[in-house]
Coordinates of C-alpha atoms in Angstrom, one line a residue:
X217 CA 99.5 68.4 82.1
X218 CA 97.3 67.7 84.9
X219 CA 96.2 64.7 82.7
X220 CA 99.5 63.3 82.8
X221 CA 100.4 63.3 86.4
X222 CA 97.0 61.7 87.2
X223 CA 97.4 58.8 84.6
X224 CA 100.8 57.6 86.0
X225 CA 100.9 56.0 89.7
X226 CA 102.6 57.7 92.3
X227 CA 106.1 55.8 93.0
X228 CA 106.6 57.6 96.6
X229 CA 105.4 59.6 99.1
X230 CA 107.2 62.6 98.2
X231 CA 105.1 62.1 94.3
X232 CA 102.0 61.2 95.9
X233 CA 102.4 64.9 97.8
X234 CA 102.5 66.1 94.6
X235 CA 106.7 67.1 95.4
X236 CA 109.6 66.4 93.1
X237 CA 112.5 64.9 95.1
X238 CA 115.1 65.8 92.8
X239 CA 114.3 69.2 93.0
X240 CA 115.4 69.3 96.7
X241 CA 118.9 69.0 96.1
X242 CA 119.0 72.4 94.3
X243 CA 117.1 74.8 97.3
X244 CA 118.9 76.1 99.7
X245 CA 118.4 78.5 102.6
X246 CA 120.1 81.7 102.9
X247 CA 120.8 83.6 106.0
X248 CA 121.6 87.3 105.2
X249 CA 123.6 89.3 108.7
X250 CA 122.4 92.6 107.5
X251 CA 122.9 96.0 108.5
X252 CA 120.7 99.1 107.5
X253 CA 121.5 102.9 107.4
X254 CA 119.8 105.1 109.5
X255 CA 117.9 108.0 107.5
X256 CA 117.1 110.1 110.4
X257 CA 120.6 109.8 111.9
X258 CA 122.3 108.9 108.3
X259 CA 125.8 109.4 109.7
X260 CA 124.8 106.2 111.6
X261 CA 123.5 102.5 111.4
X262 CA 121.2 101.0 113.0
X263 CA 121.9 97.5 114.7
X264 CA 122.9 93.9 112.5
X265 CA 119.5 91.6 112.5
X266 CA 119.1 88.3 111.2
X267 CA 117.1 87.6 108.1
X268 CA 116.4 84.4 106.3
X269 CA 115.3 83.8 102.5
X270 CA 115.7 81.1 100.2
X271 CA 117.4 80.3 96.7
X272 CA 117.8 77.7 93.8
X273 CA 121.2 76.2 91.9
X274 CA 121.4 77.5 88.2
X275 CA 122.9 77.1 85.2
X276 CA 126.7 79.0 86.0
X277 CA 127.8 77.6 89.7
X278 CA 125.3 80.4 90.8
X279 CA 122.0 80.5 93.6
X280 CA 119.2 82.9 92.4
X281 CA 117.2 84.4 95.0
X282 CA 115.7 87.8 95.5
X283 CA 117.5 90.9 96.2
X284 CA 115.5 91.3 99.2
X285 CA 117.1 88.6 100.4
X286 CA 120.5 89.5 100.6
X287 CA 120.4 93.4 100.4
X288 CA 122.0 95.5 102.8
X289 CA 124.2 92.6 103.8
X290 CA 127.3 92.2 105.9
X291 CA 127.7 88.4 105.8
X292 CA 125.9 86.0 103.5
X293 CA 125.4 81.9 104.5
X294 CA 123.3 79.6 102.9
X295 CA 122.6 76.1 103.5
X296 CA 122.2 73.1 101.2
X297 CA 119.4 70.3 101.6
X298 CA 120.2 67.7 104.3
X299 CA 123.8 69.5 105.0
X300 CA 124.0 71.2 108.3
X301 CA 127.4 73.4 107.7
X302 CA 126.8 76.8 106.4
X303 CA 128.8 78.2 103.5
X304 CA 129.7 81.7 102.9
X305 CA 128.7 83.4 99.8
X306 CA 129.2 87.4 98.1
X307 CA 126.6 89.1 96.0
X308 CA 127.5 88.3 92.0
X309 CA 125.1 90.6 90.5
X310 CA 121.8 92.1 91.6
X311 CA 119.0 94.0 90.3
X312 CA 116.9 95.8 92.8
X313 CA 114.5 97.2 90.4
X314 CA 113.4 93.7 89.9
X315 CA 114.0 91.6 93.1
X316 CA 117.0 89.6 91.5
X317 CA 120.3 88.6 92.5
X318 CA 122.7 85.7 92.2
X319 CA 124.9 84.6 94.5
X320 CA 128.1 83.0 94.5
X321 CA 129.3 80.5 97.0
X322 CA 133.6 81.0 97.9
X323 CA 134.4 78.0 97.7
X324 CA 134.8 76.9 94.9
X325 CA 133.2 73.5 92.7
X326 CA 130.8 73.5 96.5
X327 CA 127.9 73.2 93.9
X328 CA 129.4 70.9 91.6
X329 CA 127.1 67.9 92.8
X330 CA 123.8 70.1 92.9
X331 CA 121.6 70.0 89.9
X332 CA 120.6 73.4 88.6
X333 CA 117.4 73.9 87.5
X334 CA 115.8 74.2 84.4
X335 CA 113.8 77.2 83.2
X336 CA 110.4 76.7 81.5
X337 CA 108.0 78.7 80.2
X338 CA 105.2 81.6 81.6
X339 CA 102.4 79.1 83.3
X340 CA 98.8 79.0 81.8
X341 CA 96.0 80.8 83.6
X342 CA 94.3 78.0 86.5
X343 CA 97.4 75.8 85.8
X344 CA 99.0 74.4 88.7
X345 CA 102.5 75.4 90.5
X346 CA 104.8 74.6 93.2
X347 CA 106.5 76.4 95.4
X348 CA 110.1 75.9 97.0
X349 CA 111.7 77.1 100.0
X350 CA 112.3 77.8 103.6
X351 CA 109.4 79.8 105.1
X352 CA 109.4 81.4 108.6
X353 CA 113.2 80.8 108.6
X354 CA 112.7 77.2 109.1
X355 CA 115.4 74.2 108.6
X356 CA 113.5 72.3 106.5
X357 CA 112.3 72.6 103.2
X358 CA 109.0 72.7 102.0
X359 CA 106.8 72.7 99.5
X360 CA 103.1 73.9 98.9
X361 CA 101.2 73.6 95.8
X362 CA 98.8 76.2 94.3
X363 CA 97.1 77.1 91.1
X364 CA 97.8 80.5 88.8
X365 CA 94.9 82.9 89.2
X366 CA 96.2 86.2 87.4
X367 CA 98.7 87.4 85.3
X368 CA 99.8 91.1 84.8
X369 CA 101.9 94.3 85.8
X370 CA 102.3 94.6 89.3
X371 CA 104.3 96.8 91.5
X372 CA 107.2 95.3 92.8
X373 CA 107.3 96.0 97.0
X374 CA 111.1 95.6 96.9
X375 CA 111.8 99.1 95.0
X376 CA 108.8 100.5 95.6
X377 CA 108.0 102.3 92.2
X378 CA 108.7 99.8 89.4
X379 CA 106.3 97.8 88.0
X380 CA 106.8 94.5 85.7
X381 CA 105.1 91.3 85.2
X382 CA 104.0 89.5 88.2
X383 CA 101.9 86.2 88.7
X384 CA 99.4 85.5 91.2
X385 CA 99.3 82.2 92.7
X386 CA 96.9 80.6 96.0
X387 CA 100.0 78.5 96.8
X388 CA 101.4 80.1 100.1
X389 CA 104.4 82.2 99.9
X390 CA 105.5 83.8 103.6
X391 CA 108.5 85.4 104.6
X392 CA 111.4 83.0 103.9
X393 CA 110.1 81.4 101.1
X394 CA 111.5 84.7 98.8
X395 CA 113.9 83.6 96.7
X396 CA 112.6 80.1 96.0
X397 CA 111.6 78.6 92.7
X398 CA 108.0 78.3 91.7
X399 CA 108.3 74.9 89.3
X400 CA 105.7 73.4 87.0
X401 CA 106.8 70.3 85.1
X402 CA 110.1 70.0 86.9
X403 CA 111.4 73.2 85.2
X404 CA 111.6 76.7 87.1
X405 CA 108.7 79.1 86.0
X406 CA 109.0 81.7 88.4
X407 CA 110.5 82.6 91.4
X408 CA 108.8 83.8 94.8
X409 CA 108.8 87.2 95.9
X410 CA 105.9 88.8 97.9
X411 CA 102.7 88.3 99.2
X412 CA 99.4 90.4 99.5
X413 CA 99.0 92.9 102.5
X414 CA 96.0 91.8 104.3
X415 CA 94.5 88.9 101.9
X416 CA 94.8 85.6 102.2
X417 CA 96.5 83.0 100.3
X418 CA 97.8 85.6 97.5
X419 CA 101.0 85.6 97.0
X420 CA 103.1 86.4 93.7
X421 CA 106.0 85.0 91.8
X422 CA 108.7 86.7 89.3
X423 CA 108.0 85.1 85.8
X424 CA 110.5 84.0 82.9
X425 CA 110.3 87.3 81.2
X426 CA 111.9 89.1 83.8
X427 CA 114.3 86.1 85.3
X428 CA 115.7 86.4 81.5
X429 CA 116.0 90.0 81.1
X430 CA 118.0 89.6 84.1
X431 CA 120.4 87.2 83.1
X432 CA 120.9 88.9 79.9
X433 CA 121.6 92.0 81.2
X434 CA 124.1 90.3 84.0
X435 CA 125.8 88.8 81.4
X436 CA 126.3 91.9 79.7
X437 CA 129.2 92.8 82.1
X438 CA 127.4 95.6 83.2
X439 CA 123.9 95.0 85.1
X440 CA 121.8 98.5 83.8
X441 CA 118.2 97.4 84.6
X442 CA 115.2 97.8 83.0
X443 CA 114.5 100.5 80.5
X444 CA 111.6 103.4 80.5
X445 CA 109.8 105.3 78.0
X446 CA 110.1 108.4 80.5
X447 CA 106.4 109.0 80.0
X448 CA 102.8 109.2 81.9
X449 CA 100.4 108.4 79.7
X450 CA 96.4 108.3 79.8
X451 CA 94.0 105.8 78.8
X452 CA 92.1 107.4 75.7
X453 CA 88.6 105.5 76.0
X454 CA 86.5 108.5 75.8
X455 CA 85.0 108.6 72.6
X456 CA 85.1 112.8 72.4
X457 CA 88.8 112.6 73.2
X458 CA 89.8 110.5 70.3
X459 CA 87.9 113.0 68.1
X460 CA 89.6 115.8 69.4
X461 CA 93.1 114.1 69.0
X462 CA 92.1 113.9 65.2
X463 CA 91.8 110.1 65.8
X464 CA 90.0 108.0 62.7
X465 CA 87.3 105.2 63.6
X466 CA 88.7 102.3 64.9
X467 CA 92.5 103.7 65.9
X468 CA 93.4 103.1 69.3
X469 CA 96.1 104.2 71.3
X470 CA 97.1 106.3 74.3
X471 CA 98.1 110.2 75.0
X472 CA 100.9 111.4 76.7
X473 CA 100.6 113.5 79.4
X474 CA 104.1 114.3 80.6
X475 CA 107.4 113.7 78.9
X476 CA 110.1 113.7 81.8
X477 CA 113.1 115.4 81.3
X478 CA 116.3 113.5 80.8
X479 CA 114.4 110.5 79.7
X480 CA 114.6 108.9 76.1
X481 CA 111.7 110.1 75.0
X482 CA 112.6 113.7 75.6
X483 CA 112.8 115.8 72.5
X484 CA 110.8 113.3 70.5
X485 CA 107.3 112.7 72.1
X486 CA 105.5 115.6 73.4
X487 CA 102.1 116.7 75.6
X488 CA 99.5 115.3 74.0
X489 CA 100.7 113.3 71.0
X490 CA 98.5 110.0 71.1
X491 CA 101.0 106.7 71.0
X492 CA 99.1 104.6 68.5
X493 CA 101.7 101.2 68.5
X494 CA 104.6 100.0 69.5
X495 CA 107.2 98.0 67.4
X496 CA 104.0 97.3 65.5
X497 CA 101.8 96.0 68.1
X498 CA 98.4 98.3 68.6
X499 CA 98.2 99.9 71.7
X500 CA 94.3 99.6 73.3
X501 CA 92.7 102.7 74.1
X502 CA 92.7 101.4 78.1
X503 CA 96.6 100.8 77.7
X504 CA 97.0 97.3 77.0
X505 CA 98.2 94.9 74.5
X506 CA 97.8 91.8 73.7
X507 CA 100.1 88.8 75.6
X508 CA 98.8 85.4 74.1
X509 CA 95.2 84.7 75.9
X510 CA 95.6 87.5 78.0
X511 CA 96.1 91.6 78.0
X512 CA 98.1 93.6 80.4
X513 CA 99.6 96.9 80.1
X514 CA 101.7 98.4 77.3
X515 CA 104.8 98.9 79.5
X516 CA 104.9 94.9 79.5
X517 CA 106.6 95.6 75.4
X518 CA 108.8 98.3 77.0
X519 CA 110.2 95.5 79.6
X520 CA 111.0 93.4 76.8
X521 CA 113.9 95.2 75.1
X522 CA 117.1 95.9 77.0
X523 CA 118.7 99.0 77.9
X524 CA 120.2 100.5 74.3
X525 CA 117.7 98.5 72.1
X526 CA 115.8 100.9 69.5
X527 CA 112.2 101.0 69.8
X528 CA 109.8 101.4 66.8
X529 CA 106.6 104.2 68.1
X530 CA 103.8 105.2 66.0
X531 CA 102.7 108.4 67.0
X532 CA 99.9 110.8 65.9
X533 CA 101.5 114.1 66.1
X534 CA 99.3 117.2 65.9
X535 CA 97.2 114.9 63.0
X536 CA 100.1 113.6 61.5
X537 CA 100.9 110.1 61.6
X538 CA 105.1 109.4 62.4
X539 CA 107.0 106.3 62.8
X540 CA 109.6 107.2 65.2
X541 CA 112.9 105.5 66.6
X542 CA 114.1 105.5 70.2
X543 CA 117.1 104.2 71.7
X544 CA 115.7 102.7 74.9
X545 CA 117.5 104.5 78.5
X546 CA 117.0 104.7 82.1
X547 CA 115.5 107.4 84.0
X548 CA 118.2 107.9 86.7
X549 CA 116.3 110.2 88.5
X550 CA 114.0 107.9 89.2
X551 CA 115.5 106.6 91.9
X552 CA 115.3 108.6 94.7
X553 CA 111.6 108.2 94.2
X554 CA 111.8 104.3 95.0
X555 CA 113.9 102.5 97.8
X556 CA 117.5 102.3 98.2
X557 CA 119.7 99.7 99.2
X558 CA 123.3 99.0 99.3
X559 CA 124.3 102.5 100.0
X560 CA 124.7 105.0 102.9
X561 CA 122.6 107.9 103.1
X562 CA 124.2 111.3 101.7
X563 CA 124.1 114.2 104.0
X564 CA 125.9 117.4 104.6
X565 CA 125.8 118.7 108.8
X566 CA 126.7 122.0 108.9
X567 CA 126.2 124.2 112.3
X568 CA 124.1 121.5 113.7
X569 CA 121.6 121.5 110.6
X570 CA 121.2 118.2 109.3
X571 CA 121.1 118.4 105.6
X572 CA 120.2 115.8 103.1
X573 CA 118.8 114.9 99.6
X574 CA 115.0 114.6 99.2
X575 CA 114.7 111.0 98.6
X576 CA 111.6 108.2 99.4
X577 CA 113.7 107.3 102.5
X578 CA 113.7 110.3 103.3
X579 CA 109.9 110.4 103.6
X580 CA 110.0 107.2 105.4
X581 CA 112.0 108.9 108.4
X582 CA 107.8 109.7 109.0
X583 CA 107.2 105.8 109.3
X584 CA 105.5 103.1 107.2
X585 CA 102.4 105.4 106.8
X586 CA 104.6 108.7 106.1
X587 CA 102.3 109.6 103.1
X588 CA 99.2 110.4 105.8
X589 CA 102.4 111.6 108.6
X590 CA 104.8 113.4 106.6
X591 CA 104.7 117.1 106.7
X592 CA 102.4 118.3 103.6
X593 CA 104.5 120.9 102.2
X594 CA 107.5 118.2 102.0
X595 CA 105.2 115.9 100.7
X596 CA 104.2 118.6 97.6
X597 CA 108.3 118.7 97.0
X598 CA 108.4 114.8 96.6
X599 CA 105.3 113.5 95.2
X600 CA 103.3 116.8 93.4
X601 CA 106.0 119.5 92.5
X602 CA 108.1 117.1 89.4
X603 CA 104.5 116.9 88.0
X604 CA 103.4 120.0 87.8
X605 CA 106.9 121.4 87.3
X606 CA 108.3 118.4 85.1
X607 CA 111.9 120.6 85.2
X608 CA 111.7 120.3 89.0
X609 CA 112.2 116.3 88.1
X610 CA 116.0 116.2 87.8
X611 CA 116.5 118.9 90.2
X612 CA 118.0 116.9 93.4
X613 CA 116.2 118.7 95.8
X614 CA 117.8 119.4 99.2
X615 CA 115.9 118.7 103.2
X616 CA 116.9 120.5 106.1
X617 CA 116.3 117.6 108.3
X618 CA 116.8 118.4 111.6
X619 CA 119.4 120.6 113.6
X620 CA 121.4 119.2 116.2
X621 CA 120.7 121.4 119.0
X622 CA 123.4 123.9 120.0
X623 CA 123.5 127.5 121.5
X624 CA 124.4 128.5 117.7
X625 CA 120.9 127.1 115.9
X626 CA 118.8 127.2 118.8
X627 CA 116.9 130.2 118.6
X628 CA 116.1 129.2 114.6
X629 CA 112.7 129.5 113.8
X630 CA 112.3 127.2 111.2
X631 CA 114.7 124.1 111.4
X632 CA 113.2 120.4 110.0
X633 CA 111.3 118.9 107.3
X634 CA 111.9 121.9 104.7
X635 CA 112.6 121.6 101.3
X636 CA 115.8 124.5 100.7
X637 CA 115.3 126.7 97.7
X638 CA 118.0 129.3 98.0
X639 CA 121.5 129.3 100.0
X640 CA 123.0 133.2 100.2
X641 CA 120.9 134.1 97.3
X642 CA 121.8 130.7 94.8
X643 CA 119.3 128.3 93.7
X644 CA 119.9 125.2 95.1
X645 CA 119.7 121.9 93.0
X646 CA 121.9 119.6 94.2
X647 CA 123.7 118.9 97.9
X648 CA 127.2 119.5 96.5
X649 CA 125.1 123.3 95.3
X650 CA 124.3 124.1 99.1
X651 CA 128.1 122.6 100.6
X652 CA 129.1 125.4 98.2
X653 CA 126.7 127.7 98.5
X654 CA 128.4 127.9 102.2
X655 CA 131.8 127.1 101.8
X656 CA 131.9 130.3 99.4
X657 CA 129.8 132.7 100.9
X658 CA 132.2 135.5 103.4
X659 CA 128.9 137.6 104.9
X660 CA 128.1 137.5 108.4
X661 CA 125.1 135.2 108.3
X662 CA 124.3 132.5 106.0
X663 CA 120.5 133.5 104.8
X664 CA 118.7 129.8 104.0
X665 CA 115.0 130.5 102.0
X666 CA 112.7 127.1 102.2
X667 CA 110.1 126.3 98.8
X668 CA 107.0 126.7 101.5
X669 CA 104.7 129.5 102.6
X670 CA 108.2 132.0 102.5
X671 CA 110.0 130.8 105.2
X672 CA 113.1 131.2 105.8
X673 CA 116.5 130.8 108.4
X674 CA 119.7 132.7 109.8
X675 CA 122.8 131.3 111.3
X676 CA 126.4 133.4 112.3
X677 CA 128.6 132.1 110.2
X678 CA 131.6 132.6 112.1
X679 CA 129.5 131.0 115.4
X680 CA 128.7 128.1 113.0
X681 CA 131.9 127.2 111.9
X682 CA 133.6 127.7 115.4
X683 CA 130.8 125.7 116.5
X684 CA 131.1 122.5 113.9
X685 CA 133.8 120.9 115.0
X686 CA 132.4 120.6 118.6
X687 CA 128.6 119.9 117.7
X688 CA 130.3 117.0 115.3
X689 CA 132.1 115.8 118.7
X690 CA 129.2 116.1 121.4
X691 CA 126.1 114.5 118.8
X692 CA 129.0 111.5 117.9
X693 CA 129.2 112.5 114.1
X694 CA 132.1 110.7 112.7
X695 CA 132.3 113.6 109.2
X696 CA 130.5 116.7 108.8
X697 CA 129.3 114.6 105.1
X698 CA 128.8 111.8 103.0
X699 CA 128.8 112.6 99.2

């Protein structure tokens, strides 16, 4: 490729810069007026800021960008090359576990005379890109040129706990340049997404792999992500391991070492079995397989199918070897442990105790840094308990936040950052559980037990509810809940 371009004379400035004019036409820049819960407060929101990303025209009348981009918004405009009138636009589809979305402009045929771009295929290792966009929220587009350093499974900053398949790039990508395409050969092969914390010149692109699962999945009807096995699984490179698992010379493979509940793999994989292939394709003992040239990890075949494909696993079972069929799901649990978007927080206030769902933004009510701030016992709840109790995974477990103080909850003990086990003597494993845990319960007090080191809290009832309606009024608290 490189060849090629250096064989043929440049014809303009723009080609001796290495740019493609054409390609300007299709970019635009995206302003997203966006608007944010507030987790600590989550009956409230915190103030509208400005945010600027960029996007590309494709195939369908549509602009892909990233879902950073235009999350949390309450007004989209975007701006074509050389036109100085923003355009309104609403959120067609979006996919936050994968920093996708499309937009779609209101009025109508507006992209009619803007080329959409071409997809091509994954780049080659050291082959050169370009990237597209408007960084630093700039009104003019540019371009920077780089060269593909790494290939392989990355997390994905946006949600926080997904990871897919990332490239690595030295062509600068800063904030405003999300959302742009990454083009080699005048056809899209990625698009930009995030850089790295504290290194230089690293920044990362979205390949075809996961722009296509994408569109497929939008064009479903009904956008359902990515799938997940619904296991943790451990590399099996110790030689004394394999023997133990009853593993012949030269088999390879992986163990499992947790089988989470309510995911696909529940009922049919269990601690300890050793996952040998996948839809035929050997699993390393390290966890990778084989991509063309390169390896990267095992979950890259998982990413592959949609939701509701069957997968083929070969398993070695207690020393038997089984070929076993799984019909490919999401682990909707999972979510709480990633970031959320597009949604208001869910909370029940009761009394002047601030109640609410355990949930990553919840921990982030600590700050950026909450896993060295947040208080260690809530941190067990979140991060430790679902692994050592897997049945504790799809158990929505329930914060008392903070209290809103009032003569009624004042002299509380124990009243913030603790995770509730029992309500007048019930279990508590959901928020709807605890609203009626209360609701039902006719005693004088309202006996709340927390999961750490036995402590517990009372509250009147008949001061509390008394109380609500004015605590509600005097703290500013539109509803006593969210659900």
């Amino acid at each position: 490729m490189e060849g090629a371009l250096a064989s043929r004379a440049p014809e303009t400035a723009d080609e001796e810069a290495g740019r493609l004019p054409e390609i300007d036409r299709s970019v635009a820049r995206i302003v997203n007026y966006r608007q944010e819960p507030d987790w600590y407060s989550p009956w409230d929101l915190l103030p509208v800021r400005e945010a600027w990303g960029s996007g590309f025209v494709i195939a369908g009348g549509w602009i892909m960008t990233n879902a950073h981009v235009v999350s949390d918004a309450r007004m989209l405009l975007f701006y074509l090359h050389g036109d100085p009138t923003p355009h309104e636009a609403q959120v067609l589809a979006v996919g936050h576990d994968c920093d996708l979305a499309l937009l779609e402009p209101l009025e109508e045929g507006l992209l009619a005379d803007h080329p959409s771009l071409p997809f091509g295929e994954l780049p080659r290792l050291r082959s050169v890109v370009e990237t597209y966009g408007y960084p630093a929220g700039g009104s003019q587009i540019s371009s920077t040129r780089g060269v593909v350093s790494r290939i392989e499974m990355q997390y994905y900053t946006h949600p926080w706990n997904e990871r897919h398949l990332a490239v690595q790039t030295d062509a600068a990508i800063n904030p405003g340049n999300s959302g742009g395409p990454v083009v080699q050969d005048g056809k899209v092969v990625g698009v930009a997404f995030q850089a790295a914390a504290g290194l230089e010149n690293v920044g990362f692109f979205i390949p075809p792999q996961v722009i296509h699962h994408f569109l497929t999945d939008v064009r479903s009807g009904t956008y359902k992500g990515f799938p997940a096995l619904g296991v943790v699984r451990v590399s099996m490179e110790n030689a004394a391991a394999r023997r133990k698992a009853g593993m012949v010379p030269g088999e390879t493979g992986v163990a499992i070492d947790l089988v989470y509940p309510g995911g696909c793999a529940q009922g049919l994989l269990e601690v300890g079995d050793i996952l040998l292939a996948i839809d035929g394709q050997r699993i390393a003992n390290d966890g990778t397989v084989a991509l063309g040239d390169l390896r990267t990890d095992v979950e890259l075949l998982i990413d592959g199918h949609q939701v509701g494909d069957p997968l083929t696993l070969q398993v070695l079972h207690r020393g038997e070897r089984r070929e076993l069929s799984v019909t490919l799901g999401t682990l909707p649990a999972a979510a709480r442990f990633g970031n959320l978007y597009d949604r208001l927080p869910r909370y029940y206030v009761y009394g002047g105790l601030v109640f609410v769902p355990l949930y990553l933004e919840t921990m982030k009510t600590f700050g950026w840094d909450w896993r060295w701030k947040a208080d260690k016992a809530l941190l067990h709840e979140f991060l430790f308990r679902p692994l050592a109790e897997p049945a504790q995974y799809t158990r929505e477990r329930v914060v008392l936040l903070r209290r809103l103080d009032h003569p009624v909850n004042v002299n509380m003990a124990w009243f913030n950052n603790l995770a509730v086990e029992r309500v007048n003597g019930r279990v508590i494993g959901s928020l709807e559980e605890l609203i009626a845990a209360i609701a039902e319960h006719t005693g004088r007090h309202h006996l709340l037990e927390f999961s750490n080191y036995g402590c517990f809290g009372v509250i009147d009832r008949e001061a509390a509810e008394q109380a609500n309606a004015e605590i509600l009024e005097q703290y500013g608290v539109a509803k006593d809940r969210h659900l």
